[in-house]
Coordinates of C-alpha atoms and ligand atoms in Angstrom, one line a residue:
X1 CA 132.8 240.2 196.0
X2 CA 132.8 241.2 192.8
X3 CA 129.0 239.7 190.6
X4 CA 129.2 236.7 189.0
X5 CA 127.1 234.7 186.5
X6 CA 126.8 231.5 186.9
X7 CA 126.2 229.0 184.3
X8 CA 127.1 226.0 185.2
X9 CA 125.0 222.4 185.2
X10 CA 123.7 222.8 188.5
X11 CA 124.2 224.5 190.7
X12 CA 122.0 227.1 188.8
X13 CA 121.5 231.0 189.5
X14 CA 118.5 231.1 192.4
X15 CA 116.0 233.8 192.0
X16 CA 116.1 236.5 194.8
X17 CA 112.2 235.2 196.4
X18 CA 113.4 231.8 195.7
X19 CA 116.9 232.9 198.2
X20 CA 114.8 234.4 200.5
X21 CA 112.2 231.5 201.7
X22 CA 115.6 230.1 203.0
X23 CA 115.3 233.2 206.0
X24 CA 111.6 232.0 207.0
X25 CA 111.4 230.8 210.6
X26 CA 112.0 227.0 211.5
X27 CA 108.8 225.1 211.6
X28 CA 107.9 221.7 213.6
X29 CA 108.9 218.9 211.2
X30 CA 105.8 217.0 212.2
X31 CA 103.4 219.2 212.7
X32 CA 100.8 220.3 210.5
X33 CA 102.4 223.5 208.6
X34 CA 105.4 220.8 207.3
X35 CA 102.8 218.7 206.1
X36 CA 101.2 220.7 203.9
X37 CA 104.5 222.1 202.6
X38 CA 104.8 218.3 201.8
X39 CA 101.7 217.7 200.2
X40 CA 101.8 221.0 198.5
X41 CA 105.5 219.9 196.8
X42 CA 104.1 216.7 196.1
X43 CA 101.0 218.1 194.1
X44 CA 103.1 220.1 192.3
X45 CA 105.7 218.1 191.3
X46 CA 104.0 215.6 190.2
X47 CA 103.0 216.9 186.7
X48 CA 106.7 217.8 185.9
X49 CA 107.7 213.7 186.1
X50 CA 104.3 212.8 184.4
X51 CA 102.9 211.1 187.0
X52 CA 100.1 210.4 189.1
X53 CA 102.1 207.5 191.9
X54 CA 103.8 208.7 194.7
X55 CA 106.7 211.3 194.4
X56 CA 109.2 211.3 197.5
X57 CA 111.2 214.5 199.3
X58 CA 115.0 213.5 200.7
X59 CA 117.3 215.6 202.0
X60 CA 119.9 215.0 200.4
X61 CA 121.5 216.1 196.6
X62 CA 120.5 213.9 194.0
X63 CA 123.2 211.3 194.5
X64 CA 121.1 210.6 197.4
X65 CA 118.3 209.6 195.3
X66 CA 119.8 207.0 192.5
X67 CA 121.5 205.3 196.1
X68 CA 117.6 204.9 197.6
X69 CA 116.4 204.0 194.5
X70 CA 118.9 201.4 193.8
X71 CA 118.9 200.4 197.6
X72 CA 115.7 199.9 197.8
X73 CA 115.1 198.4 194.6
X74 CA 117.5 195.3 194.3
X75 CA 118.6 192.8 196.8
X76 CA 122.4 192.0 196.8
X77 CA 123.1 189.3 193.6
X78 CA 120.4 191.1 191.6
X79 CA 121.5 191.5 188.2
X80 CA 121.0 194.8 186.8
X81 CA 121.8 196.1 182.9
X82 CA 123.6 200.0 183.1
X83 CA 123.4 201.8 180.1
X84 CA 125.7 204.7 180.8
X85 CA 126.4 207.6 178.0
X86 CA 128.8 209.5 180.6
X87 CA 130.2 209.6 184.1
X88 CA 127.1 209.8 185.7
X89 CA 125.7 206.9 184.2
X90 CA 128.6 205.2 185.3
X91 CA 127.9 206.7 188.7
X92 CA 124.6 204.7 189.0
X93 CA 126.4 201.7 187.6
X94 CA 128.8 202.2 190.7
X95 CA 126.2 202.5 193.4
X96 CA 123.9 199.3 192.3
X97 CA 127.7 197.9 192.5
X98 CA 128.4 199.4 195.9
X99 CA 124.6 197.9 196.8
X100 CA 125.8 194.5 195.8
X101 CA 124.5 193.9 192.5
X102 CA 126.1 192.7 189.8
X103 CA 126.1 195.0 187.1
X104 CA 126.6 194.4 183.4
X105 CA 127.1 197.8 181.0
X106 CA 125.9 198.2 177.4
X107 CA 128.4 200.3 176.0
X108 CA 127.6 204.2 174.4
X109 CA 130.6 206.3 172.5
X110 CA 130.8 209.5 174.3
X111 CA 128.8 211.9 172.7
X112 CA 125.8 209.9 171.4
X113 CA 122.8 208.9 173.0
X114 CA 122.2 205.5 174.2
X115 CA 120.7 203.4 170.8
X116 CA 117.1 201.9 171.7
X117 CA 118.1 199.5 168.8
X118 CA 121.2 198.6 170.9
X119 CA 119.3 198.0 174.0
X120 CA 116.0 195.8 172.1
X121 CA 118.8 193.5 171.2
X122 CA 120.7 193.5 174.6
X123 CA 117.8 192.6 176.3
X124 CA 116.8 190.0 173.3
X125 CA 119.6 188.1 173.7
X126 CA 118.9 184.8 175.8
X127 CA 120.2 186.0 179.6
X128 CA 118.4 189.5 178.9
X129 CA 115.5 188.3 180.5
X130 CA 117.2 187.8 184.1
X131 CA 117.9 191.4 184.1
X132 CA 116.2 193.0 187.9
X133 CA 116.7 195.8 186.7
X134 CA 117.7 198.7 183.4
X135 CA 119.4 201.9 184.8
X136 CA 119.1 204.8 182.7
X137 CA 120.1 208.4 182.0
X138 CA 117.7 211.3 181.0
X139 CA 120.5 213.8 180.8
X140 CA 124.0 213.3 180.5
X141 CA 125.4 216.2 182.0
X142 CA 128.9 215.3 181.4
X143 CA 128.6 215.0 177.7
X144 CA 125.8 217.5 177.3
X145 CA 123.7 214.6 175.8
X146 CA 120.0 213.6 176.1
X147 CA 118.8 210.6 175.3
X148 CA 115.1 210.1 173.5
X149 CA 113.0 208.5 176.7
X150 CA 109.8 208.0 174.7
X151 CA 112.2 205.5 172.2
X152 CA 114.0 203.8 175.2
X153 CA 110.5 203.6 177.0
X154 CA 109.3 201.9 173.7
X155 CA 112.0 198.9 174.0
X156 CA 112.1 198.5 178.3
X157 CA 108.5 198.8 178.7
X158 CA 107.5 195.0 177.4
X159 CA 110.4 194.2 180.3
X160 CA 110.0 192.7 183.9
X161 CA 113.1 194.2 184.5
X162 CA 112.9 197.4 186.6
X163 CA 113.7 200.5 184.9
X164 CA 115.6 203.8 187.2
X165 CA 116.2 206.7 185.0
X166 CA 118.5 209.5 186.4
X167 CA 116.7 212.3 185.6
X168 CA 118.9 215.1 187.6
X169 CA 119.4 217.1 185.1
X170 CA 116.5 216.3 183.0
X171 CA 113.5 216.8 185.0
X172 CA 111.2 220.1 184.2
X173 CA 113.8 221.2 181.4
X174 CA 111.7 219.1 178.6
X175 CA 108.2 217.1 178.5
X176 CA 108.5 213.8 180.8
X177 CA 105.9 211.0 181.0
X178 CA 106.5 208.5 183.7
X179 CA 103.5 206.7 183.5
X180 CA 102.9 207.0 180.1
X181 CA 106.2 205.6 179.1
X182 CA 106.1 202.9 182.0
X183 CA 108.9 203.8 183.8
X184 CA 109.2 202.6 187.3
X185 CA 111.8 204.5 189.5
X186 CA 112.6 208.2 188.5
X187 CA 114.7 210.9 190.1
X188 CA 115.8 214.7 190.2
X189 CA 117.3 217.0 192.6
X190 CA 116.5 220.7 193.6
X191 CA 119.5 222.0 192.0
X192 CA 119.1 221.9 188.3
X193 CA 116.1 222.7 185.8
X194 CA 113.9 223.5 188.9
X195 CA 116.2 226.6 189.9
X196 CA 115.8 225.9 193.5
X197 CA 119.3 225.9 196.0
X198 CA 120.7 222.1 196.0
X199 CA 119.9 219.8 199.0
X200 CA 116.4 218.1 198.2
X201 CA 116.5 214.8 195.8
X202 CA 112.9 213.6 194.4
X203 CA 111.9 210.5 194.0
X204 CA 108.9 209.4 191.9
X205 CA 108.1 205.6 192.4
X206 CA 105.3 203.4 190.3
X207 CA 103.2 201.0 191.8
X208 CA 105.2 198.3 190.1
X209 CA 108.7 199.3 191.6
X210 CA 106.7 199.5 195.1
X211 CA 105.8 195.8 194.9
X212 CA 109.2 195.0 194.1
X213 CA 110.5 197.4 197.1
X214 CA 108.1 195.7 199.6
X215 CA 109.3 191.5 198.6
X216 CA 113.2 193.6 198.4
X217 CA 115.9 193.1 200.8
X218 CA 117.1 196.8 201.0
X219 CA 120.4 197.8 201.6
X220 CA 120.1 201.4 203.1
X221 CA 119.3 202.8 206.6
X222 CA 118.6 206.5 206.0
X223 CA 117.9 205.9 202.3
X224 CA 115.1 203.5 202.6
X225 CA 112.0 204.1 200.4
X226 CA 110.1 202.5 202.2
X227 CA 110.5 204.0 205.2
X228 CA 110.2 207.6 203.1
X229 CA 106.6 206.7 202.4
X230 CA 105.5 205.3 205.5
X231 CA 106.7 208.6 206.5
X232 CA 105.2 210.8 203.4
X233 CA 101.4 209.2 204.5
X234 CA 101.8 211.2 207.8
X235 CA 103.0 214.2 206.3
X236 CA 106.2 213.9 207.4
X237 CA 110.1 212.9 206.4
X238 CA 111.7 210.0 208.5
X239 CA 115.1 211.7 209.3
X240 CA 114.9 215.9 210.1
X241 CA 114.5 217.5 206.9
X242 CA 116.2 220.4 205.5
X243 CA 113.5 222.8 206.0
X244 CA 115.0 225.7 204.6
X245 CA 115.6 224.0 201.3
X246 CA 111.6 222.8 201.3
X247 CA 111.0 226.3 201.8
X248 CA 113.1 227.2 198.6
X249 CA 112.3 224.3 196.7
X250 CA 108.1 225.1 196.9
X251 CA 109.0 228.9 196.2
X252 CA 110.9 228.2 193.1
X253 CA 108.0 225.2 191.9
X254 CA 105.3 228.4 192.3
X255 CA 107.4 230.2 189.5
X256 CA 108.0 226.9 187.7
X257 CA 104.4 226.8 187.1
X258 CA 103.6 230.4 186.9
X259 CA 105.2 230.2 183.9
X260 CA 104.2 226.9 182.8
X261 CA 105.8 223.3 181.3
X262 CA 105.5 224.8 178.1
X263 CA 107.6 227.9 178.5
X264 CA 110.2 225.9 180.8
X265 CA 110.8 223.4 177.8
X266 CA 110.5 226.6 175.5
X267 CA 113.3 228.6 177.4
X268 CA 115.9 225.7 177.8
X269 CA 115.6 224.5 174.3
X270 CA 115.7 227.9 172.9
X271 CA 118.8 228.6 175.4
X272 CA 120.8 225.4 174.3
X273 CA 120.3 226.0 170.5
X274 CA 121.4 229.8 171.2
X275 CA 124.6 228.4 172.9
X276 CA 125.3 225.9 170.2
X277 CA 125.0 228.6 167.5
X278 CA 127.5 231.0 169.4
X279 CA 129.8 227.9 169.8
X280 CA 129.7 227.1 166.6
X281 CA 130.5 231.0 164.8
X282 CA 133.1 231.4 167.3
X283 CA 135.1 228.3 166.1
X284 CA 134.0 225.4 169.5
X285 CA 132.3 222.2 167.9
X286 CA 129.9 221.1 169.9
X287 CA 130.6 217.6 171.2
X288 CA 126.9 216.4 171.3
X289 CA 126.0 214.4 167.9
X290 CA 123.6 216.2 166.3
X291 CA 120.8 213.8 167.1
X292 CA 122.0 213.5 171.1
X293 CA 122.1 217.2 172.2
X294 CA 120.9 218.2 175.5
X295 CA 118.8 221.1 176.3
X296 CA 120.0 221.9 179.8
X297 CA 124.2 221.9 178.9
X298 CA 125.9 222.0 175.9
X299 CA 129.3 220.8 175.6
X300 CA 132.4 221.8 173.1
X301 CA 136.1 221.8 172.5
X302 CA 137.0 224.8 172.6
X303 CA 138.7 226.1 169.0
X304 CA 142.4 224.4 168.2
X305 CA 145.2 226.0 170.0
X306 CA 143.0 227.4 173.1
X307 CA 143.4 225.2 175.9
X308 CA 140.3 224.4 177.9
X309 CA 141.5 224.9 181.0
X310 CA 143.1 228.2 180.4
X311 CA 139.6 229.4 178.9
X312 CA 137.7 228.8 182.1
X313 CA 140.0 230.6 184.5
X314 CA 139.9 233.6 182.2
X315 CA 136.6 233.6 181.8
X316 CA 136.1 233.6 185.2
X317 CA 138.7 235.5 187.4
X318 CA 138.7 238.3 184.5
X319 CA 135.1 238.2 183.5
X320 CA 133.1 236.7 186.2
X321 CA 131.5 233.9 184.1
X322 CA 131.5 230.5 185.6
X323 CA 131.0 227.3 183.1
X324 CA 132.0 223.9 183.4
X325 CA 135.0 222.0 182.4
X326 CA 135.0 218.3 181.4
X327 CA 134.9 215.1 183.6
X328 CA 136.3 211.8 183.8
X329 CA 138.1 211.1 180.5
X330 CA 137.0 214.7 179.5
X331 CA 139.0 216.7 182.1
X332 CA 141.1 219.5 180.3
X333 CA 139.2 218.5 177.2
X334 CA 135.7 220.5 176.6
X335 CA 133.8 222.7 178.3
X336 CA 130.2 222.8 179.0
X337 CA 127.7 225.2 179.2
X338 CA 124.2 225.2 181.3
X339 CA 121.5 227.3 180.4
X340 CA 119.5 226.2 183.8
X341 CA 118.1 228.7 186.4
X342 CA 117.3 232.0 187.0
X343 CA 118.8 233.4 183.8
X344 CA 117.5 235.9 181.5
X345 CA 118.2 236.3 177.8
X346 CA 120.4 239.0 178.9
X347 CA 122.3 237.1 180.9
X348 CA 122.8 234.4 178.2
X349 CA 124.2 237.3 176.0
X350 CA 126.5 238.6 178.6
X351 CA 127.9 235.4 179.4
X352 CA 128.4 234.9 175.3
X353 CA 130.4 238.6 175.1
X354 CA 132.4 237.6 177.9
X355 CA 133.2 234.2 175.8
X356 CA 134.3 236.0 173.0
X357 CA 136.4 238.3 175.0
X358 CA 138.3 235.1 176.6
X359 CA 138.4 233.7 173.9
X360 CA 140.3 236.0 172.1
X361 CA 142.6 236.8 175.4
X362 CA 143.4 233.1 174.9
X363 CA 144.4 233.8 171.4
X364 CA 141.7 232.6 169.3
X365 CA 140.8 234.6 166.4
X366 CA 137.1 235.6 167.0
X367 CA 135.2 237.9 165.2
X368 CA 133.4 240.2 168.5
X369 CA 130.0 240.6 168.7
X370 CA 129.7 237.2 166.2
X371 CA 128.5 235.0 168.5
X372 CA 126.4 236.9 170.6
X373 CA 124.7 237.8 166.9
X374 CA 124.3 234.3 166.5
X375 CA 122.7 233.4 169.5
X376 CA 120.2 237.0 169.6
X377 CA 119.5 235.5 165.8
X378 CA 118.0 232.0 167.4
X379 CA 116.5 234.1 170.5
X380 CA 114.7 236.2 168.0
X381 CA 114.0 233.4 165.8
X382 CA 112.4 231.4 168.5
X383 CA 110.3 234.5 169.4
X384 CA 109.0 234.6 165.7
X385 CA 107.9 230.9 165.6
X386 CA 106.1 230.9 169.3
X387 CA 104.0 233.6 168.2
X388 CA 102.9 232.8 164.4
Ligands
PLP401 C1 123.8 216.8 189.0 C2 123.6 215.4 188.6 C3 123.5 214.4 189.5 C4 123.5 214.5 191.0 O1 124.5 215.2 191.5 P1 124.4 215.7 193.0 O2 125.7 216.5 193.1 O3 124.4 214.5 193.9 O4 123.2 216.5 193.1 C5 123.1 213.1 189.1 N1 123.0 212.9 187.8 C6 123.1 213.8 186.8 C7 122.8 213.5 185.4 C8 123.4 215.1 187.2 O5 123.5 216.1 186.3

C-alpha cells in the first residue's frame, strides 16, 4: 500500500510507540495491573479538562460519551437548551431527543461561534429558567469553528441548568478549565488532539452533575454513569474494556505530557494559522469568521471553478493526502483540514505541496511553492515569538 498522510479531524496519524502498546499482552480486566492503568489515565487526564472531579474511561468513540452524559443526566420530559454551531451540535441535540427530552435550539449561522450575548438573553427570557440542561460545543468540527468557553462559561455559570460541552475535538488542543469555568458534564474521545487510535470516550463529571445523576431517571444500560463510577472506585470498567486501546491511549497521554499543555496548544494553533495562510495565497477562503476559527481543523471552499469533491480524490488517489470534505448542508461544499496527531512540520508542508499540486491538476491557477511559503513563513514566525 502505497504511504499516506492523513490529515483528517480525527482519526489522526498515531505515533509508531503509541501503535505498538496495541500488541501488549491481554491483561485481567479486574485485576490489579488494569487498575492502575486506570488510575494512571485518570491522573493524567485530569489536567488536560481542568479538573480535579472524577474523569470516566468508556469503550466506546466519543458518540458514546455525549449519549452517557445526556442519559444519565436528564430524565425523559426534561427540557434541555442546544446551542448547536454545526452537525455535531445538532448530533447532541438529537440524542437528548432520542433520550426523551424535549429539546429547544438557539440558532448559530454556520461559520460563527455561538454568541454568549445570544445565550445571556435566551436564558433571560421568562421560561429560561426551566432549562435542565445547556448542551454545548467546544469544537465544531464540521465548520472548523471554536467557540470562546471562558465567555459562554461566563453567561451559564449563574444557571441551575446543567451544562454538557462536547469537547471531542477540543480537549488537549487548547487550554480548558472545567472547574474554573463551572462546567458540569465534559467529554472527548481518544481519537482526536490526544493522538491516540479511536475507541475510548472520556467523561469528566462535577460534583454538581453527580447529584443530579444520582435523583435522575437514566435512560441507558451500558452507558450508565453511574454505574461507570461505581465501577472506576474498584479500579475497574463495568462492561470488558478495550484494553488494547487503554494501552494506546496511556502511551500517547505519556507523550502528551512529555511535551507539555503548552507546546500541545502551541503546535495546533501554530498548525491551523499555517493552514489558513496557505489557503488563503492559494485562492480557498477560509469558512471560519475570523473571530470563530478552530485550532484543530480549518475549513474552506476551495477557489471558484474547482469542485470540492473532485479536489479530494485527487489529492488523495494521486497524492496520498487524505482531508475532509463537508457535512450535512456542507457536503460537496468545503473541505476541511486537521492539523491533529502525530504530524510533524514536515508533514504539514508536504500535505500543503501536494495541495497546490491538486489544485492546479483541478485547474486552479496556483502559484507553486506559494502556499507552502506561506505556511513555513507562520511556522518560522511562531518559532521567533516562542523564543524572544
Ligand atoms: C469526532 C467528534 C465527535 C465524536 O465522533 P465519534 O465518531 O463518535 O468519535 C463528537 N463531536 C465532535 C465535535 C467531534 O469532532
Amino acid at each position: 500500500m502505497r504511504k499516506t498522510l492523513l490529515l483528517l479531524p480525527g482519526p489522526v496519524p498515531v505515533a509508531q510507540p503509541v501503535l505498538e502498546a496495541m500488541s501488549w499482552p491481554m491483561i485481567n480486566h479486574r485485576g490489579p495491573e488494569f487498575a492502575e492503568l486506570l488510575a494512571r489515565l485518570e491522573r493524567e487526564m485530569k489536567p488536560v479538562f481542568g479538573t480535579s472531579s472524577d474523569v470516566l474511561f468508556l469503550g466506546s468513540s466519543g458518540t458514546g460519551g455525549l449519549e452517557a452524559a445526556v442519559a444519565s443526566c436528564f430524565s425523559p420530559g426534561d427540557r434541555v437548551l442546544s446551542c448547536p454551531v454545526g452537525v455535531f451540535g445538532k448530533r447532541l441535540a438529537e440524542i437528548a431527543r432520542v433520550n426523551g427530552c424535549t429539546v429547544e435550539v438557539l440558532e448559530t449561522p454556520l461559520g460563527a461561534a455561538l454568541d454568549p450575548a445570544a445565550l445571556r438573553t435566551r436564558l433571560a427570557q421568562s421560561d429560561g429558567a426551566g432549562f435542565r440542561g445547556i448542551l454545548l460545543t467546544h469544537n465544531e468540527t464540521s465548520t472548523g469553528v471554536q467557540n470562546d468557553m471562558a465567555a459562554i462559561a461566563a453567561v451559564t455559570r449563574g444557571h441551575s441548568a446543567l451544562t454538557i460541552v462536547d469537547s471531542v475535538s477540543g480537549l488537549g488542543a487548547s487550554p480548558f478549565e472545567m472547574d474554573a469555568w463551572g462546567y458540569d458534564v465534559v467529554i472527548s474521545a481518544s481519537q482526536k488532539a490526544f493522538a491516540a487510535p479511536p475507541g475510548v470516550a472520556m467523561v469528566a463529571v462535577s460534583q454538581r452533575a453527580w447529584k443530579a445523576i444520582d435523583s435522575s431517571r437514566g435512560t441507558g444500560y451500558y452507558f450508565d454513569l453511574k454505574k461507570a463510577r461505581e465501577f472506576a472506585s474498584k479500579g475497574q470498567t463495568p462492561w470488558t474494556p478495550p484494553i488494547s486501546q487503554f494501552y494506546a491511549l496511556a502511551v500517547a497521554l505519556e507523550r502528551y505530557h512529555a511535551d507539555g499543555l503548552e507546546a500541545n496548544f502551541e503546535r495546533h494553533a501554530t498548525y491551523a494559522r499555517a493552514v489558513r495562510a496557505a489557503f488563503e495565497t492559494l485562492g480557498c477562503s477560509i469558512f471560519s469568521r475570523p473571530d470563530a476559527h478552530s485550532v484543530t481543523v480549518v475549513a474552506a471552499y476551495p477557489p471558484d471553478g474547482v469542485d470540492a469533491a473532485q479536489l479530494l480524490k485527487t489529492l488523495g488517489e494521486r497524492y496520498g493526502v487524505v482531508i475532509s470534505g463537508g457535512q450535512g448542508e456542507l457536503t460537496g461544499k468545503i473541505v476541511r483540514f486537521g492539523t491533529m496527531g502525530d504530524v510533524a512540520e514536515s508533514d504539514l508542508l508536504g500535505a500543503i505541496a501536494a495541495l497546490e499540486l491538486a489544485l492546479a491538476d483541478c485547474g486552479a491557477t496556483v502559484g507553486l511553492g506559494s502556499g507552502v511559503a506561506a505556511a513555513a513563513l507562520v511556522l518560522t514566525d511562531a518559532r521567533t515569538a516562542s523564543v524572544s
